[in-house]
Short mmCIF file of C-alpha atoms in Angstrom, two decimals:
data_model
loop_
_atom_site.label_atom_id
_atom_site.label_comp_id
_atom_site.label_asym_id
_atom_site.label_seq_id
_atom_site.Cartn_x
_atom_site.Cartn_y
_atom_site.Cartn_z
CA MET A 719 0.00 0.00 0.00
CA LYS A 720 2.67 2.46 1.03
CA ALA A 721 5.23 3.79 -1.47
CA ALA A 722 8.82 3.91 -0.26
CA ILE A 723 9.50 7.15 1.57
CA PHE A 724 12.89 7.99 0.26
CA SER A 725 12.06 6.86 -3.23
CA ALA A 726 9.27 9.40 -3.20
CA ILE A 727 11.58 12.05 -1.78
CA VAL A 728 14.05 11.61 -4.63
CA GLY A 729 11.38 12.09 -7.29
CA VAL A 730 9.30 15.13 -6.29
CA GLY A 731 9.36 16.54 -2.80
CA ALA A 732 5.59 17.14 -2.67
CA VAL A 733 4.41 13.71 -3.89
CA ALA A 734 2.14 11.87 -1.40
CA LEU A 735 3.67 8.78 0.14
CA ALA A 736 0.40 6.96 0.83
CA ALA A 737 -2.53 6.06 -1.36
CA THR A 738 -5.20 8.60 -2.22
CA ASP A 739 -8.71 8.65 -0.80
CA GLU A 740 -9.45 5.36 -2.56
CA ALA A 741 -6.29 3.73 -1.24
CA ALA A 742 -5.98 4.68 2.42
CA PRO A 743 -3.94 2.50 4.81
CA LEU A 744 -5.81 -0.11 6.87
CA ALA A 745 -5.91 -0.11 10.66
CA ALA A 746 -3.96 -2.80 12.43
CA ASP A 747 -7.12 -4.68 13.48
CA GLY A 748 -8.60 -4.62 9.94
CA GLY A 749 -11.54 -2.47 11.04
CA GLU A 750 -12.03 1.26 10.52
CA GLU A 751 -9.89 3.19 8.03
CA ALA A 752 -6.83 4.89 9.59
CA GLU A 753 -5.61 8.39 8.90
CA PRO A 754 -3.40 8.61 5.77
CA PRO A 755 0.39 8.68 6.40
CA ILE A 756 2.21 12.02 6.49
CA THR A 757 3.23 13.28 3.08
CA VAL A 758 6.77 14.38 2.21
CA ALA A 759 5.71 18.01 2.19
CA GLN A 760 4.42 17.58 5.77
CA MET A 761 7.55 15.79 6.95
CA ALA A 762 9.92 18.62 6.10
CA PRO A 763 9.69 22.13 4.66
CA ALA A 764 11.96 20.99 1.85
CA ALA A 765 13.56 17.68 0.99
CA PRO A 766 17.31 17.66 1.73
CA GLU A 767 19.34 17.98 -1.39
CA GLY A 768 21.73 15.28 -0.29
CA ILE A 769 18.97 12.66 -0.35
CA SER A 770 19.37 12.35 -4.12
CA GLN A 771 23.12 11.83 -4.07
CA THR A 772 24.32 8.60 -5.67
CA ILE A 773 26.50 6.29 -3.60
CA SER A 774 27.79 2.73 -3.57
CA LEU A 775 27.72 0.64 -0.39
CA ASP A 776 29.40 -2.59 0.71
CA LEU A 777 28.22 -3.24 4.28
CA ARG A 778 28.71 -6.60 5.92
CA GLY A 779 27.25 -7.14 9.40
CA MET A 780 27.21 -3.45 10.19
CA ASP A 781 25.05 -2.21 13.06
CA VAL A 782 21.83 -0.73 11.67
CA VAL A 783 22.16 2.46 13.78
CA ASP A 784 25.65 3.07 12.41
CA ALA A 785 24.40 2.50 8.87
CA ILE A 786 21.57 5.05 9.33
CA LYS A 787 24.02 7.50 10.88
CA TYR A 788 26.37 7.12 7.91
CA LEU A 789 23.56 7.85 5.42
CA ALA A 790 22.36 10.84 7.47
CA VAL A 791 25.80 12.38 7.33
CA LYS A 792 26.11 11.73 3.57
CA GLY A 793 22.67 13.20 2.90
CA ASP A 794 23.02 16.13 5.29
CA MET A 795 19.90 15.12 7.26
CA ASN A 796 18.92 15.39 10.90
CA MET A 797 18.24 11.75 11.91
CA VAL A 798 17.23 10.31 15.32
CA THR A 799 16.79 6.59 16.19
CA THR A 800 14.81 5.23 19.11
CA LYS A 801 16.18 2.71 21.55
CA ASN A 802 14.23 -0.13 19.87
CA VAL A 803 16.08 0.30 16.59
CA THR A 804 18.44 -2.69 16.59
CA GLY A 805 19.89 -5.18 14.15
CA GLN A 806 22.59 -5.58 11.58
CA VAL A 807 22.76 -4.67 7.91
CA SER A 808 24.48 -6.44 5.05
CA LEU A 809 24.19 -4.54 1.77
CA PHE A 810 25.98 -4.44 -1.56
CA LEU A 811 24.58 -1.53 -3.55
CA LYS A 812 26.07 0.24 -6.55
CA ASN A 813 25.06 3.65 -7.89
CA VAL A 814 21.87 4.10 -5.82
CA THR A 815 20.55 7.23 -4.17
CA ILE A 816 20.83 7.74 -0.45
CA GLY A 817 17.03 7.75 -0.26
CA ASP A 818 16.78 4.31 -1.92
CA ALA A 819 19.46 2.88 0.35
CA LEU A 820 17.71 4.16 3.47
CA ASP A 821 14.40 2.80 2.21
CA ILE A 822 15.94 -0.69 1.81
CA ILE A 823 17.34 -0.58 5.34
CA LEU A 824 13.92 0.34 6.77
CA LEU A 825 12.15 -2.39 4.82
CA THR A 826 14.59 -5.20 5.64
CA ASN A 827 14.72 -4.39 9.37
CA ASP A 828 11.00 -3.72 10.04
CA LEU A 829 11.61 -0.06 10.73
CA ALA A 830 9.45 3.02 10.17
CA LEU A 831 10.12 6.71 9.59
CA GLU A 832 8.27 9.89 10.40
CA SER A 833 9.16 13.61 10.36
CA ARG A 834 8.81 16.09 13.22
CA GLY A 835 9.77 19.52 12.08
CA GLY A 836 13.06 19.16 10.24
CA ILE A 837 14.08 16.02 12.15
CA TYR A 838 13.52 12.49 10.81
CA MET A 839 12.78 9.88 13.47
CA VAL A 840 13.52 6.20 12.82
CA MET A 841 11.56 3.76 15.02
CA SER A 842 10.52 0.09 15.02
CA GLU A 843 7.42 -1.11 13.19
CA ALA A 844 5.76 -1.93 16.52
CA GLU A 845 6.33 1.59 17.81
CA TYR A 846 4.89 3.11 14.67
CA GLU A 847 1.79 0.87 14.88
CA ALA A 848 1.31 1.79 18.55
CA LEU A 849 1.38 5.49 17.64
CA HIS A 850 -0.83 5.46 14.53
CA GLY A 851 -2.92 2.29 14.78
CA TYR A 852 -1.72 0.77 11.52
CA ARG A 853 1.45 -0.74 10.12
CA TYR A 854 4.00 1.34 8.24
CA HIS A 855 4.65 -1.36 5.62
CA ASP A 856 1.12 -2.51 4.65
CA PRO A 857 0.67 -3.39 0.95
CA ARG A 858 -3.15 -3.33 1.13
CA GLU A 859 -5.35 -0.60 -0.21
CA VAL A 860 -8.96 0.26 0.51
CA ARG A 861 -11.46 0.79 -2.28
CA THR A 862 -15.15 1.61 -2.03
CA VAL A 863 -17.54 0.50 -4.79
CA ALA A 864 -21.19 1.57 -5.02
CA LEU A 865 -23.29 -0.98 -6.93
CA GLN A 866 -26.14 0.16 -9.15
CA TYR A 867 -28.04 -3.07 -9.83
CA ALA A 868 -26.37 -6.11 -8.30
CA ASN A 869 -27.02 -7.42 -4.79
CA ALA A 870 -24.07 -6.51 -2.55
CA PRO A 871 -23.95 -9.72 -0.40
CA ARG A 872 -24.27 -11.90 -3.50
CA VAL A 873 -21.41 -10.10 -5.27
CA ALA A 874 -19.34 -10.26 -2.08
CA SER A 875 -19.70 -14.05 -1.96
CA LEU A 876 -18.44 -14.25 -5.55
CA LEU A 877 -15.42 -12.06 -4.77
CA GLU A 878 -14.36 -14.38 -1.94
CA GLY A 879 -12.74 -16.61 -4.53
CA ILE A 880 -10.72 -13.72 -6.00
CA LYS A 881 -9.37 -11.89 -2.95
CA SER A 882 -5.98 -12.77 -1.45
CA SER A 883 -5.45 -14.39 1.93
CA ILE A 884 -4.93 -10.96 3.55
CA GLY A 885 -7.84 -9.35 1.72
CA ARG A 886 -11.20 -8.49 3.18
CA ILE A 887 -14.62 -7.71 1.69
CA ILE A 888 -17.38 -5.85 3.55
CA ALA A 889 -20.86 -5.63 2.00
CA ASP A 890 -23.60 -3.19 3.00
CA GLU A 891 -26.85 -4.47 1.53
CA GLY A 892 -28.81 -1.37 2.59
CA THR A 893 -26.70 1.05 0.53
CA GLY A 894 -25.49 -1.44 -2.08
CA THR A 895 -21.88 -0.65 -1.23
CA LEU A 896 -18.79 -2.87 -1.17
CA LEU A 897 -15.65 -2.07 0.83
CA LEU A 898 -12.65 -3.89 -0.67
CA VAL A 899 -9.37 -4.24 1.23
CA ASP A 900 -6.55 -5.99 -0.61
CA VAL A 901 -3.33 -5.59 -2.55
CA PRO A 902 -3.59 -3.48 -5.73
CA GLU A 903 -3.35 -6.46 -8.10
CA ARG A 904 -6.29 -8.28 -6.52
CA LEU A 905 -8.29 -5.07 -6.28
CA GLU A 906 -8.08 -4.69 -10.06
CA LYS A 907 -9.31 -8.25 -10.59
CA MET A 908 -12.21 -7.72 -8.19
CA ALA A 909 -13.12 -4.48 -9.95
CA ALA A 910 -13.30 -6.31 -13.28
CA ALA A 911 -15.53 -9.01 -11.75
CA ILE A 912 -17.84 -6.40 -10.25
CA ALA A 913 -18.17 -4.69 -13.64
CA MET A 914 -19.41 -7.99 -15.12
CA GLN A 915 -21.92 -8.56 -12.33
CA ASP A 916 -23.25 -5.03 -11.96
CA LEU A 917 -25.08 -5.01 -15.29
CA GLU A 918 -28.77 -4.27 -15.61
CA THR A 919 -29.32 -7.14 -18.04
CA VAL A 920 -27.77 -9.61 -15.61
CA VAL A 921 -29.49 -8.67 -12.38
CA ARG A 922 -32.82 -7.64 -13.89
CA PRO A 923 -34.05 -10.74 -15.77
CA ALA A 924 -37.32 -11.02 -17.62
CA PRO A 925 -40.44 -10.95 -15.41
CA THR A 926 -41.52 -14.29 -13.95
CA VAL A 927 -44.80 -16.00 -14.77
CA ASN A 928 -47.01 -18.29 -12.68
CA GLU A 929 -48.63 -21.53 -13.77
CA VAL A 930 -50.95 -23.83 -11.83
CA PHE A 931 -50.74 -27.63 -12.15
CA SER A 932 -53.50 -29.84 -10.71
CA LEU A 933 -52.17 -33.37 -10.27
CA LYS A 934 -54.38 -36.34 -11.17
CA TYR A 935 -52.37 -39.40 -10.20
CA ASN A 936 -49.31 -38.39 -8.21
CA THR A 937 -49.16 -36.31 -5.02
CA VAL A 938 -47.53 -32.93 -4.47
CA GLU A 939 -45.26 -34.50 -1.85
CA GLY A 940 -44.13 -37.10 -4.36
CA ILE A 941 -42.80 -34.64 -6.95
CA LYS A 942 -42.19 -31.44 -4.96
CA ASP A 943 -38.48 -32.14 -4.39
CA ALA A 944 -37.83 -32.89 -8.06
CA ILE A 945 -39.52 -29.66 -9.21
CA THR A 946 -37.77 -27.56 -6.55
CA SER A 947 -34.32 -28.74 -7.63
CA ALA A 948 -35.07 -27.65 -11.22
CA LEU A 949 -36.15 -24.08 -10.39
CA THR A 950 -34.00 -21.15 -11.51
CA ALA A 951 -31.70 -20.20 -8.63
CA SER A 952 -32.79 -17.10 -6.67
CA ILE A 953 -35.75 -16.58 -9.05
CA GLY A 954 -38.05 -19.60 -9.24
CA THR A 955 -40.46 -20.51 -6.44
CA LEU A 956 -42.83 -23.40 -5.80
CA ARG A 957 -46.01 -23.50 -3.73
CA ALA A 958 -47.71 -26.81 -2.97
CA ASP A 959 -51.24 -27.31 -1.63
CA LYS A 960 -51.80 -30.80 -0.23
CA LYS A 961 -55.54 -30.29 0.20
CA THR A 962 -56.22 -29.67 -3.49
CA ASN A 963 -53.13 -31.59 -4.71
CA THR A 964 -52.02 -28.53 -6.69
CA LEU A 965 -48.65 -27.01 -7.55
CA VAL A 966 -48.05 -23.35 -8.37
CA ILE A 967 -44.73 -22.76 -10.17
CA SER A 968 -43.28 -19.28 -10.59
CA ASP A 969 -40.25 -18.93 -12.88
CA LEU A 970 -38.95 -17.40 -16.10
CA PRO A 971 -41.25 -17.79 -19.11
CA HIS A 972 -38.78 -19.84 -21.17
CA ARG A 973 -38.52 -22.40 -18.33
CA MET A 974 -42.23 -23.23 -18.24
CA PRO A 975 -42.22 -25.77 -21.13
CA GLU A 976 -39.61 -27.73 -19.18
CA PHE A 977 -41.82 -27.84 -16.09
CA ARG A 978 -44.84 -28.88 -18.14
CA GLN A 979 -42.85 -31.80 -19.52
CA MET A 980 -41.73 -32.78 -16.01
CA ILE A 981 -45.34 -32.74 -14.75
CA ARG A 982 -46.44 -34.93 -17.69
CA VAL A 983 -43.75 -37.47 -16.86
CA PHE A 984 -44.37 -37.51 -13.10
CA ASP A 985 -48.16 -37.24 -13.14
CA ARG A 986 -49.13 -40.20 -15.28
CA PRO A 987 -51.23 -43.25 -14.36
CA THR A 988 -49.29 -45.75 -12.30
CA ARG A 989 -49.02 -49.00 -14.20
CA GLN A 990 -50.00 -52.24 -12.49
CA VAL A 991 -49.20 -55.90 -12.80
CA PHE A 992 -51.89 -58.56 -12.59
CA ILE A 993 -50.24 -61.73 -11.31
CA GLU A 994 -51.78 -65.16 -11.87
CA ALA A 995 -50.33 -67.58 -9.36
CA LYS A 996 -50.69 -71.33 -9.14
CA ILE A 997 -49.17 -73.26 -6.23
CA LEU A 998 -48.78 -76.98 -6.85
CA GLN A 999 -47.80 -79.63 -4.31
CA LEU A 1000 -46.06 -82.66 -5.76
CA THR A 1001 -45.97 -85.68 -3.42
CA LEU A 1002 -42.77 -87.34 -4.54
CA SER A 1003 -42.52 -91.02 -5.28
CA ASP A 1004 -39.89 -93.05 -3.46
CA GLU A 1005 -37.59 -93.12 -6.47
CA PHE A 1006 -37.66 -89.30 -6.71
CA ASP A 1007 -37.38 -88.44 -3.02
CA VAL A 1008 -34.56 -86.00 -3.77
CA GLY A 1009 -36.86 -83.82 -5.86
CA VAL A 1010 -37.78 -83.17 -9.48
CA GLU A 1011 -34.95 -83.48 -11.99
CA TRP A 1012 -35.49 -80.05 -13.53
CA THR A 1013 -32.43 -80.24 -15.76
CA THR A 1014 -33.86 -83.17 -17.67
CA ILE A 1015 -37.61 -82.86 -17.41
CA PHE A 1016 -37.89 -80.50 -20.38
CA LYS A 1017 -35.73 -82.68 -22.58
CA ASP A 1018 -37.96 -85.72 -22.35
CA LYS A 1019 -39.97 -86.62 -25.42
CA TRP A 1020 -43.25 -86.57 -23.50
CA ALA A 1021 -42.64 -82.96 -22.37
CA ASN A 1022 -43.59 -81.58 -25.81
CA ASN A 1023 -40.09 -80.19 -26.29
CA LEU A 1024 -40.56 -77.51 -23.66
CA THR A 1025 -37.44 -75.56 -22.73
CA LEU A 1026 -36.28 -74.18 -19.40
CA ALA A 1027 -34.28 -70.92 -19.43
CA THR A 1028 -30.82 -71.31 -17.95
CA THR A 1029 -29.52 -67.75 -18.26
CA LEU A 1030 -31.54 -66.37 -15.33
CA PRO A 1031 -30.19 -64.99 -12.04
CA SER A 1032 -30.95 -68.29 -10.30
CA SER A 1033 -30.33 -71.00 -12.87
CA VAL A 1034 -31.39 -74.62 -12.51
CA SER A 1035 -29.11 -76.50 -10.14
CA ALA A 1036 -28.76 -79.91 -8.61
CA PHE A 1037 -31.54 -81.94 -7.00
CA GLY A 1038 -33.23 -80.48 -3.97
CA LYS A 1039 -32.25 -76.88 -4.71
CA VAL A 1040 -34.39 -74.01 -5.93
CA ALA A 1041 -34.87 -73.99 -9.70
CA ILE A 1042 -36.08 -70.98 -11.69
CA GLY A 1043 -37.22 -71.06 -15.30
CA THR A 1044 -39.82 -69.74 -17.73
CA ILE A 1045 -42.30 -71.36 -20.09
CA GLY A 1046 -45.01 -70.10 -22.38
CA THR A 1047 -48.49 -69.93 -20.89
CA ASP A 1048 -49.79 -72.34 -23.53
CA HIS A 1049 -47.39 -75.03 -22.24
CA LEU A 1050 -48.42 -74.80 -18.58
CA GLY A 1051 -50.86 -77.70 -18.79
CA ALA A 1052 -48.29 -79.91 -20.50
CA LEU A 1053 -45.75 -79.19 -17.78
CA ILE A 1054 -48.17 -80.08 -14.98
CA LYS A 1055 -48.93 -83.33 -16.77
CA ALA A 1056 -45.21 -84.04 -17.11
CA LEU A 1057 -44.69 -83.53 -13.37
CA GLN A 1058 -47.04 -86.42 -12.61
CA ARG A 1059 -44.20 -88.73 -13.57
CA PHE A 1060 -42.51 -87.81 -10.28
CA GLY A 1061 -45.54 -88.35 -8.03
CA LYS A 1062 -49.01 -87.18 -7.25
CA THR A 1063 -49.82 -83.53 -8.01
CA ASP A 1064 -52.32 -81.45 -6.07
CA VAL A 1065 -53.17 -77.81 -6.71
CA ILE A 1066 -53.04 -76.14 -3.31
CA SER A 1067 -54.12 -72.68 -4.38
CA THR A 1068 -54.58 -70.47 -7.44
CA PRO A 1069 -54.53 -66.91 -6.07
CA HIS A 1070 -54.62 -63.85 -8.30
CA ILE A 1071 -53.44 -60.45 -7.19
CA ALA A 1072 -52.75 -57.03 -8.72
CA ALA A 1073 -49.86 -54.84 -7.57
CA LEU A 1074 -48.73 -51.32 -8.41
CA ASP A 1075 -45.48 -50.84 -10.27
CA GLY A 1076 -42.68 -51.18 -7.71
CA GLN A 1077 -45.01 -52.19 -4.84
CA GLU A 1078 -44.88 -55.53 -3.07
CA ALA A 1079 -47.75 -58.03 -3.31
CA SER A 1080 -48.03 -60.71 -0.63
CA ILE A 1081 -49.90 -64.03 -0.62
CA HIS A 1082 -50.21 -66.22 2.48
CA ILE A 1083 -51.78 -69.68 2.38
CA GLY A 1084 -51.70 -71.41 5.76
CA THR A 1085 -52.61 -70.93 9.39
CA LYS A 1086 -51.66 -68.83 12.37
CA GLU A 1087 -50.18 -71.03 15.08
CA VAL A 1088 -50.99 -69.83 18.57
CA TYR A 1089 -48.76 -70.07 21.62
CA VAL A 1090 -48.93 -68.52 25.06
CA THR A 1091 -46.14 -66.89 27.04
CA SER A 1092 -46.32 -66.15 30.77
CA THR A 1093 -44.78 -63.29 32.69
CA THR A 1094 -44.54 -63.32 36.48
CA SER A 1095 -44.25 -60.08 38.43
CA THR A 1096 -43.19 -60.30 42.08
CA GLY A 1097 -43.99 -57.56 44.57
CA SER A 1098 -43.05 -57.09 48.20
CA SER A 1099 -45.66 -59.52 49.44
CA THR A 1100 -47.51 -60.83 46.39
CA SER A 1101 -46.79 -62.10 42.91
CA SER A 1102 -48.91 -62.09 39.78
CA THR A 1103 -48.74 -63.97 36.49
CA SER A 1104 -49.92 -62.58 33.17
CA GLU A 1105 -50.26 -64.42 29.89
CA ALA A 1106 -49.79 -63.13 26.35
CA VAL A 1107 -51.15 -64.80 23.23
CA ASN A 1108 -48.77 -64.82 20.25
CA PHE A 1109 -49.31 -65.84 16.64
CA ILE A 1110 -46.92 -67.28 14.05
CA ASP A 1111 -47.78 -67.48 10.34
CA VAL A 1112 -47.23 -71.01 9.12
CA GLY A 1113 -47.78 -72.32 5.63
CA ILE A 1114 -46.93 -70.83 2.26
CA LYS A 1115 -45.94 -67.19 1.83
CA LEU A 1116 -45.23 -65.60 -1.50
CA ASN A 1117 -43.96 -62.02 -1.80
CA VAL A 1118 -43.66 -60.58 -5.30
CA THR A 1119 -42.48 -57.06 -6.20
CA PRO A 1120 -42.99 -56.32 -9.92
CA THR A 1121 -41.23 -53.51 -11.79
CA ILE A 1122 -42.36 -52.59 -15.29
CA ASN A 1123 -39.60 -51.60 -17.70
CA GLU A 1124 -40.04 -49.10 -20.53
CA ASP A 1125 -39.96 -51.86 -23.15
CA GLY A 1126 -42.84 -53.74 -21.50
CA MET A 1127 -40.68 -56.33 -19.75
CA VAL A 1128 -41.50 -57.14 -16.12
CA THR A 1129 -38.79 -57.57 -13.52
CA MET A 1130 -40.07 -59.54 -10.54
CA SER A 1131 -38.44 -59.89 -7.16
CA ILE A 1132 -39.79 -63.22 -5.91
CA LYS A 1133 -39.51 -64.53 -2.37
CA PRO A 1134 -41.39 -67.77 -1.58
CA GLU A 1135 -41.41 -69.19 1.93
CA VAL A 1136 -42.63 -72.59 3.11
CA SER A 1137 -42.95 -73.23 6.84
CA SER A 1138 -44.43 -75.87 9.12
CA VAL A 1139 -44.46 -76.69 12.83
CA ALA A 1140 -41.87 -79.41 13.37
CA ARG A 1141 -42.26 -79.85 17.15
CA THR A 1142 -43.05 -77.96 20.31
CA VAL A 1143 -40.92 -76.98 23.26
CA THR A 1144 -42.47 -76.83 26.73
CA THR A 1145 -41.27 -74.07 29.03
CA ALA A 1146 -40.93 -74.22 32.80
CA GLN A 1147 -44.33 -72.56 33.14
CA GLY A 1148 -45.90 -75.28 31.02
CA ASN A 1149 -46.29 -73.24 27.87
CA ALA A 1150 -45.83 -75.07 24.56
CA ILE A 1151 -43.77 -73.03 22.09
CA PRO A 1152 -43.88 -74.24 18.47
CA VAL A 1153 -40.64 -74.79 16.58
CA VAL A 1154 -41.13 -73.81 12.94
CA ASP A 1155 -39.15 -75.23 10.05
CA THR A 1156 -38.85 -72.67 7.25
CA SER A 1157 -37.56 -72.85 3.70
CA VAL A 1158 -37.01 -69.47 1.99
CA ALA A 1159 -35.74 -68.57 -1.46
CA SER A 1160 -35.27 -65.20 -3.11
CA THR A 1161 -34.49 -64.21 -6.70
CA ASN A 1162 -34.98 -61.52 -9.34
CA ILE A 1163 -36.13 -62.43 -12.82
CA MET A 1164 -37.13 -60.44 -15.91
CA VAL A 1165 -39.75 -61.88 -18.26
CA LYS A 1166 -42.05 -60.75 -21.04
CA ASP A 1167 -45.63 -59.83 -20.38
CA GLY A 1168 -47.64 -63.07 -20.22
CA THR A 1169 -44.67 -65.42 -19.73
CA THR A 1170 -44.98 -67.92 -16.88
CA VAL A 1171 -42.23 -68.16 -14.28
CA VAL A 1172 -41.65 -71.59 -12.76
CA MET A 1173 -40.08 -71.94 -9.32
CA GLY A 1174 -39.44 -75.42 -7.98
CA GLY A 1175 -37.24 -77.21 -5.51
CA LEU A 1176 -39.04 -76.12 -2.31
CA ILE A 1177 -39.04 -79.52 -0.63
CA LYS A 1178 -40.53 -80.25 2.79
CA ASP A 1179 -41.08 -83.36 4.89
CA ARG A 1180 -44.22 -84.16 6.82
CA THR A 1181 -45.30 -87.08 8.95
CA ALA A 1182 -48.60 -88.79 8.07
CA VAL A 1183 -50.45 -91.38 10.16
CA ILE A 1184 -51.28 -94.41 7.95
CA THR A 1185 -53.91 -96.97 9.08
CA ASN A 1186 -53.34 -100.54 7.84
CA GLN A 1187 -55.69 -103.50 8.39
CA ILE A 1188 -56.13 -107.13 7.51
CA PRO A 1189 -58.67 -107.38 4.71
CA LEU A 1190 -62.21 -108.23 5.85
CA LEU A 1191 -61.17 -108.85 9.45
CA GLY A 1192 -60.23 -105.28 10.03
CA SER A 1193 -63.70 -104.19 8.96
CA LEU A 1194 -65.55 -106.31 11.51
CA PRO A 1195 -67.39 -104.38 14.24
CA LEU A 1196 -66.02 -104.49 17.76
CA ILE A 1197 -63.28 -107.05 17.15
CA GLY A 1198 -62.07 -105.35 13.96
CA ALA A 1199 -59.80 -103.02 15.96
CA ILE A 1200 -57.64 -106.03 16.79
CA PHE A 1201 -56.80 -106.45 13.11
CA ARG A 1202 -56.04 -102.72 12.48
CA PHE A 1203 -52.81 -100.92 13.30
CA LYS A 1204 -51.43 -97.41 12.68
CA ASP A 1205 -48.04 -96.44 11.43
CA ASN A 1206 -46.24 -93.09 10.98
CA GLU A 1207 -44.96 -92.53 7.48
CA GLN A 1208 -42.57 -89.80 6.29
CA ILE A 1209 -43.91 -88.11 3.15
CA LYS A 1210 -41.72 -85.81 1.09
CA SER A 1211 -43.32 -83.24 -1.15
CA GLU A 1212 -42.12 -80.45 -3.39
CA LEU A 1213 -43.88 -77.15 -3.83
CA ILE A 1214 -43.92 -75.69 -7.34
CA VAL A 1215 -44.96 -72.09 -7.92
CA PHE A 1216 -46.18 -70.73 -11.27
CA LEU A 1217 -46.38 -66.96 -11.72
CA THR A 1218 -47.72 -65.24 -14.84
CA PRO A 1219 -47.53 -61.42 -14.87
CA HIS A 1220 -49.73 -59.20 -17.05
CA VAL A 1221 -49.22 -55.44 -17.36
CA ILE A 1222 -52.53 -53.60 -16.97
CA THR A 1223 -53.70 -49.99 -16.75
CA GLY A 1224 -56.36 -50.48 -14.10
CA GLU A 1225 -59.02 -49.10 -16.43
CA HIS A 1226 -60.52 -52.53 -17.23
CA PRO A 1227 -61.73 -55.30 -14.90
CA VAL A 1228 -59.46 -58.31 -14.56
CA GLY A 1229 -60.05 -61.82 -13.38
CA PRO A 1230 -58.83 -65.40 -13.65
CA PRO A 1231 -57.51 -66.43 -17.06
CA THR A 1232 -60.57 -68.60 -17.63
CA ALA A 1233 -62.90 -65.61 -17.29
CA ALA A 1234 -61.37 -63.25 -19.80
CA ARG A 1235 -58.10 -62.60 -21.53
CA PRO A 1236 -56.01 -60.05 -19.64
CA PRO A 1237 -55.92 -56.51 -21.09
CA LYS A 1238 -53.14 -55.46 -23.40
CA PRO A 1239 -49.96 -54.06 -21.85
CA PHE A 1240 -50.04 -50.40 -20.87
CA LYS A 1241 -48.24 -47.98 -23.16
CA ASP A 1242 -47.50 -44.30 -22.54
CA GLY A 1243 -50.00 -42.12 -24.29
CA ALA A 1244 -52.60 -44.91 -24.53
#
């Protein structure tokens, strides 16, 4: 900020040493502006003629006071040093003025200079700062800028990336004024940036317009965040009314077509999937007690050359493991007939359910097993026992989450679960707690609309009581019981699940496949 004193003296004796009104020195604490430094004209009635004499110096480890004294004698100046002026000087200067040499000594030793009458006083930087409230050698300047159009705090935040580490920016929003404190080079860069920002065409955009959107299918909470993130910064606004399910968007006119397109995409009918399910129980014959041989069943000549997909997330594996495949709906009957080779087939259930795109559908076929738990509370003199009734779902559970792709394919997340009560455990309070055996599988599969997904390999064991009797004798009244006996037999069965998804719009009634053909897949714009 401050020009060198003796350099200024050599040029013109009346030139100001400090910056002008727009470049005043900064106070030591970075707050209010300090008084400008004393000019050369104020320091002495006339600059000493000897200050401009040219000399050469070769000083090595010379005391700084002796060096100043030597220059004062050469320049015919009255010079006084305070007791805090200490240090050594090493200089090698050739053909420089006495003023330049003295300026270098002050700068390299953190010294300051001021004039009192015709006497020049040399003091330490700390002493000068204590007297005047600011540093003698401070490169920063202060510049005030009055903005015409731009917002002062907003411009100040932009200038933070331009100022130096010692710079400071103060914004007054009420008067639209910026106070810039920095080195001259950075001040010029900030001035150029302000000129680009303080333009009427930049800060005064075209008037905004309002448009009201009444949603039909989606909710304002569902799309509010997406619309808000697309609004023009510091200009666009969004108001949402949950009661009427309405959005009011305020933004620049040329942005409105974009918001209309966003509303059309977000506020469209939610597609659904109608799922036809068939759950088959295959009681396995003794020779197939390890399960259905899925890798070979579709290759047999009596299987009508059906094929099982093997490039799915869960491909067909060894016996007794979960197998996933797909077949055409027209071949479903042939497959069920082919499974009879492995044992007796029984259709347990044929549920049908519709689910929204991306929402889970759940099917439970079974019972709720009940068990009781007891809790005993003991007081100071009495105790009480309370019972709680608990329920466990046992049977067949099927959770399906369909997702409809843009090309009409359906991705299904399938999770079947088969559970049964294996035994009970009796607690010390006499409560019987059921122990449940559970088989769970989970997979994701993508199929075409109307293609049937086959899931097999869910094998479970159950114990059946078989009554055997001697022919004729076992049927006699009274004494026939002597000729009858019961036996427990282990029966192994495999559950096979068939799922057929159909993409629907929800505009037409749906039902079992025997009632009517499912509606055509939903298409955008239909």
